[in-house]
């Protein structure tokens, strides 16, 4: 999958500094995910950023980090993609995962066909830049889909 790495290297161009960091973290996680054998699992990247910005979360960061360690819970959360929209956003209490009630989760699906086979996303505070985050998540998901399709 060296072609995936080459294709992803310039994806972060065109984003402002804040969004660029998000795109880079998502790209790193996606690259790790596609180079491993196929299985149901979660690859996390940029979790340390949450600890750096813990003042952005209305509650303690510890429950958030603990929730992110629960692979089964995250698989379920990421698997709940919206059919009507390419990007799914859950804010605060909309997250029915214990520990993520004080966060926002932005996800998008990707795959080789019109039906997503995997998803990627960003977890952050409820007062994040939603437009930038949604754009970054959607752009990376579309780009990875194109790579997987060989385009």
PDB file of C-alpha atoms in Angstrom:
ATOM      1  CA  UNK A   1       0.000   0.000   0.000  1.00  0.00           C
ATOM      2  CA  UNK A   2       2.852   2.400  -0.712  1.00  0.00           C
ATOM      3  CA  UNK A   3       0.572   4.138  -3.215  1.00  0.00           C
ATOM      4  CA  UNK A   4      -1.748   5.046  -0.322  1.00  0.00           C
ATOM      5  CA  UNK A   5       1.092   6.781   1.510  1.00  0.00           C
ATOM      6  CA  UNK A   6       2.139   8.663  -1.632  1.00  0.00           C
ATOM      7  CA  UNK A   7      -1.430   9.697  -2.371  1.00  0.00           C
ATOM      8  CA  UNK A   8      -2.058  10.983   1.155  1.00  0.00           C
ATOM      9  CA  UNK A   9       1.140  13.024   1.488  1.00  0.00           C
ATOM     10  CA  UNK A  10      -0.246  16.265  -0.013  1.00  0.00           C
ATOM     11  CA  UNK A  11      -3.858  15.996   1.155  1.00  0.00           C
ATOM     12  CA  UNK A  12      -3.362  18.470   4.000  1.00  0.00           C
ATOM     13  CA  UNK A  13      -2.462  21.310   1.615  1.00  0.00           C
ATOM     14  CA  UNK A  14      -5.135  23.962   1.329  1.00  0.00           C
ATOM     15  CA  UNK A  15      -6.302  23.719   4.937  1.00  0.00           C
ATOM     16  CA  UNK A  16      -5.590  26.403   7.536  1.00  0.00           C
ATOM     17  CA  UNK A  17      -3.182  25.543  10.379  1.00  0.00           C
ATOM     18  CA  UNK A  18      -5.849  24.288  12.796  1.00  0.00           C
ATOM     19  CA  UNK A  19      -7.620  22.125  10.231  1.00  0.00           C
ATOM     20  CA  UNK A  20      -4.281  20.956   8.835  1.00  0.00           C
ATOM     21  CA  UNK A  21      -3.411  19.319  12.182  1.00  0.00           C
ATOM     22  CA  UNK A  22      -6.773  17.532  12.170  1.00  0.00           C
ATOM     23  CA  UNK A  23      -6.290  16.320   8.608  1.00  0.00           C
ATOM     24  CA  UNK A  24      -2.765  15.087   9.405  1.00  0.00           C
ATOM     25  CA  UNK A  25      -3.945  13.151  12.479  1.00  0.00           C
ATOM     26  CA  UNK A  26      -6.770  11.524  10.520  1.00  0.00           C
ATOM     27  CA  UNK A  27      -4.434  10.723   7.611  1.00  0.00           C
ATOM     28  CA  UNK A  28      -1.936   9.039   9.952  1.00  0.00           C
ATOM     29  CA  UNK A  29      -4.658   6.885  11.483  1.00  0.00           C
ATOM     30  CA  UNK A  30      -6.090   5.981   8.063  1.00  0.00           C
ATOM     31  CA  UNK A  31      -2.655   5.062   6.737  1.00  0.00           C
ATOM     32  CA  UNK A  32      -2.092   2.760   9.692  1.00  0.00           C
ATOM     33  CA  UNK A  33      -5.530   1.211   9.233  1.00  0.00           C
ATOM     34  CA  UNK A  34      -5.204   0.457   5.515  1.00  0.00           C
ATOM     35  CA  UNK A  35      -1.737  -1.040   5.812  1.00  0.00           C
ATOM     36  CA  UNK A  36      -2.839  -3.621   8.373  1.00  0.00           C
ATOM     37  CA  UNK A  37      -4.800  -6.724   7.511  1.00  0.00           C
ATOM     38  CA  UNK A  38      -8.564  -6.327   7.298  1.00  0.00           C
ATOM     39  CA  UNK A  39     -10.374  -6.700  10.600  1.00  0.00           C
ATOM     40  CA  UNK A  40     -12.749  -4.804  12.819  1.00  0.00           C
ATOM     41  CA  UNK A  41     -10.608  -2.514  14.879  1.00  0.00           C
ATOM     42  CA  UNK A  42     -10.063   1.091  15.762  1.00  0.00           C
ATOM     43  CA  UNK A  43      -6.876   3.022  15.083  1.00  0.00           C
ATOM     44  CA  UNK A  44      -6.436   6.133  17.193  1.00  0.00           C
ATOM     45  CA  UNK A  45      -4.226   9.059  16.356  1.00  0.00           C
ATOM     46  CA  UNK A  46      -3.829  12.394  18.070  1.00  0.00           C
ATOM     47  CA  UNK A  47      -5.281  11.311  21.418  1.00  0.00           C
ATOM     48  CA  UNK A  48      -2.572  13.293  23.195  1.00  0.00           C
ATOM     49  CA  UNK A  49      -4.051  16.471  21.693  1.00  0.00           C
ATOM     50  CA  UNK A  50      -7.159  15.940  23.827  1.00  0.00           C
ATOM     51  CA  UNK A  51      -5.084  16.015  27.001  1.00  0.00           C
ATOM     52  CA  UNK A  52      -3.389  19.234  25.897  1.00  0.00           C
ATOM     53  CA  UNK A  53      -6.754  20.925  25.457  1.00  0.00           C
ATOM     54  CA  UNK A  54      -8.518  19.490  28.477  1.00  0.00           C
ATOM     55  CA  UNK A  55      -9.723  22.953  29.512  1.00  0.00           C
ATOM     56  CA  UNK A  56     -11.914  22.861  26.379  1.00  0.00           C
ATOM     57  CA  UNK A  57     -14.006  20.050  27.843  1.00  0.00           C
ATOM     58  CA  UNK A  58     -16.695  20.982  30.386  1.00  0.00           C
ATOM     59  CA  UNK A  59     -16.030  17.804  32.363  1.00  0.00           C
ATOM     60  CA  UNK A  60     -12.810  15.980  33.232  1.00  0.00           C
ATOM     61  CA  UNK A  61     -10.835  14.553  30.318  1.00  0.00           C
ATOM     62  CA  UNK A  62     -10.304  11.185  32.052  1.00  0.00           C
ATOM     63  CA  UNK A  63     -13.733   9.696  31.099  1.00  0.00           C
ATOM     64  CA  UNK A  64     -13.139  10.755  27.490  1.00  0.00           C
ATOM     65  CA  UNK A  65      -9.765   9.015  27.348  1.00  0.00           C
ATOM     66  CA  UNK A  66     -11.221   5.912  29.002  1.00  0.00           C
ATOM     67  CA  UNK A  67     -14.059   5.792  26.455  1.00  0.00           C
ATOM     68  CA  UNK A  68     -11.551   6.045  23.611  1.00  0.00           C
ATOM     69  CA  UNK A  69      -9.761   2.965  24.959  1.00  0.00           C
ATOM     70  CA  UNK A  70     -12.924   0.859  24.604  1.00  0.00           C
ATOM     71  CA  UNK A  71     -12.541  -0.621  21.115  1.00  0.00           C
ATOM     72  CA  UNK A  72     -15.997  -2.249  21.023  1.00  0.00           C
ATOM     73  CA  UNK A  73     -17.739   0.979  22.021  1.00  0.00           C
ATOM     74  CA  UNK A  74     -15.861   2.971  19.393  1.00  0.00           C
ATOM     75  CA  UNK A  75     -16.568   0.379  16.710  1.00  0.00           C
ATOM     76  CA  UNK A  76     -20.279   0.723  17.444  1.00  0.00           C
ATOM     77  CA  UNK A  77     -20.074   4.524  17.469  1.00  0.00           C
ATOM     78  CA  UNK A  78     -18.148   4.667  14.187  1.00  0.00           C
ATOM     79  CA  UNK A  79     -20.462   2.080  12.654  1.00  0.00           C
ATOM     80  CA  UNK A  80     -23.518   4.296  13.122  1.00  0.00           C
ATOM     81  CA  UNK A  81     -23.050   6.268   9.916  1.00  0.00           C
ATOM     82  CA  UNK A  82     -25.879   8.368   8.569  1.00  0.00           C
ATOM     83  CA  UNK A  83     -27.292   7.162   5.265  1.00  0.00           C
ATOM     84  CA  UNK A  84     -28.679  10.603   4.413  1.00  0.00           C
ATOM     85  CA  UNK A  85     -25.429  12.517   4.889  1.00  0.00           C
ATOM     86  CA  UNK A  86     -21.793  11.825   4.037  1.00  0.00           C
ATOM     87  CA  UNK A  87     -20.742  13.279   7.405  1.00  0.00           C
ATOM     88  CA  UNK A  88     -22.311  12.438  10.760  1.00  0.00           C
ATOM     89  CA  UNK A  89     -22.052  14.845  13.703  1.00  0.00           C
ATOM     90  CA  UNK A  90     -22.962  14.009  17.294  1.00  0.00           C
ATOM     91  CA  UNK A  91     -22.750  16.775  19.870  1.00  0.00           C
ATOM     92  CA  UNK A  92     -22.651  16.297  23.630  1.00  0.00           C
ATOM     93  CA  UNK A  93     -25.531  14.202  24.951  1.00  0.00           C
ATOM     94  CA  UNK A  94     -26.230  12.891  21.419  1.00  0.00           C
ATOM     95  CA  UNK A  95     -23.262  10.608  22.084  1.00  0.00           C
ATOM     96  CA  UNK A  96     -24.760   7.703  23.950  1.00  0.00           C
ATOM     97  CA  UNK A  97     -21.289   6.437  24.855  1.00  0.00           C
ATOM     98  CA  UNK A  98     -20.434   6.886  28.529  1.00  0.00           C
ATOM     99  CA  UNK A  99     -17.509   9.269  28.768  1.00  0.00           C
ATOM    100  CA  UNK A 100     -18.147  11.029  25.473  1.00  0.00           C
ATOM    101  CA  UNK A 101     -21.124  13.121  26.641  1.00  0.00           C
ATOM    102  CA  UNK A 102     -18.914  16.212  26.843  1.00  0.00           C
ATOM    103  CA  UNK A 103     -17.484  15.772  23.344  1.00  0.00           C
ATOM    104  CA  UNK A 104     -18.456  16.102  19.726  1.00  0.00           C
ATOM    105  CA  UNK A 105     -17.835  13.259  17.296  1.00  0.00           C
ATOM    106  CA  UNK A 106     -17.611  13.935  13.550  1.00  0.00           C
ATOM    107  CA  UNK A 107     -17.463  10.824  11.324  1.00  0.00           C
ATOM    108  CA  UNK A 108     -17.552   9.870   7.653  1.00  0.00           C
ATOM    109  CA  UNK A 109     -17.476   6.548   5.840  1.00  0.00           C
ATOM    110  CA  UNK A 110     -15.095   5.432   3.125  1.00  0.00           C
ATOM    111  CA  UNK A 111     -14.623   2.425   0.871  1.00  0.00           C
ATOM    112  CA  UNK A 112     -14.234   1.145  -2.668  1.00  0.00           C
ATOM    113  CA  UNK A 113     -17.900   1.519  -3.603  1.00  0.00           C
ATOM    114  CA  UNK A 114     -20.778   3.815  -2.759  1.00  0.00           C
ATOM    115  CA  UNK A 115     -21.372   1.726   0.362  1.00  0.00           C
ATOM    116  CA  UNK A 116     -18.839   2.610   3.108  1.00  0.00           C
ATOM    117  CA  UNK A 117     -16.902  -0.308   4.565  1.00  0.00           C
ATOM    118  CA  UNK A 118     -15.086   1.689   7.218  1.00  0.00           C
ATOM    119  CA  UNK A 119     -15.265   5.064   8.866  1.00  0.00           C
ATOM    120  CA  UNK A 120     -12.995   7.716  10.252  1.00  0.00           C
ATOM    121  CA  UNK A 121     -13.660  10.578  12.572  1.00  0.00           C
ATOM    122  CA  UNK A 122     -12.564  13.232  14.995  1.00  0.00           C
ATOM    123  CA  UNK A 123     -13.439  13.517  18.673  1.00  0.00           C
ATOM    124  CA  UNK A 124     -13.188  16.990  20.170  1.00  0.00           C
ATOM    125  CA  UNK A 125     -14.837  19.514  22.454  1.00  0.00           C
ATOM    126  CA  UNK A 126     -18.429  20.598  21.855  1.00  0.00           C
ATOM    127  CA  UNK A 127     -17.339  24.101  20.853  1.00  0.00           C
ATOM    128  CA  UNK A 128     -15.072  23.023  17.982  1.00  0.00           C
ATOM    129  CA  UNK A 129     -14.931  24.542  14.498  1.00  0.00           C
ATOM    130  CA  UNK A 130     -17.661  22.330  13.023  1.00  0.00           C
ATOM    131  CA  UNK A 131     -17.406  23.602   9.447  1.00  0.00           C
ATOM    132  CA  UNK A 132     -13.646  23.063   9.300  1.00  0.00           C
ATOM    133  CA  UNK A 133     -13.797  19.711  11.077  1.00  0.00           C
ATOM    134  CA  UNK A 134     -16.629  18.407   8.893  1.00  0.00           C
ATOM    135  CA  UNK A 135     -14.774  19.558   5.765  1.00  0.00           C
ATOM    136  CA  UNK A 136     -11.556  17.872   6.884  1.00  0.00           C
ATOM    137  CA  UNK A 137     -13.237  14.577   7.793  1.00  0.00           C
ATOM    138  CA  UNK A 138     -15.246  14.519   4.560  1.00  0.00           C
ATOM    139  CA  UNK A 139     -12.209  15.404   2.412  1.00  0.00           C
ATOM    140  CA  UNK A 140     -10.038  12.684   3.946  1.00  0.00           C
ATOM    141  CA  UNK A 141     -12.827  10.083   3.623  1.00  0.00           C
ATOM    142  CA  UNK A 142     -13.376  10.954  -0.046  1.00  0.00           C
ATOM    143  CA  UNK A 143      -9.663  10.932  -0.744  1.00  0.00           C
ATOM    144  CA  UNK A 144      -9.147   7.546   0.907  1.00  0.00           C
ATOM    145  CA  UNK A 145     -12.123   6.169  -1.042  1.00  0.00           C
ATOM    146  CA  UNK A 146     -10.559   7.349  -4.303  1.00  0.00           C
ATOM    147  CA  UNK A 147      -7.251   5.743  -3.375  1.00  0.00           C
ATOM    148  CA  UNK A 148      -8.930   2.454  -2.519  1.00  0.00           C
ATOM    149  CA  UNK A 149     -10.787   2.572  -5.849  1.00  0.00           C
ATOM    150  CA  UNK A 150      -7.460   3.073  -7.637  1.00  0.00           C
ATOM    151  CA  UNK A 151      -8.337   6.520  -8.977  1.00  0.00           C
TER     152      UNK A 151
END
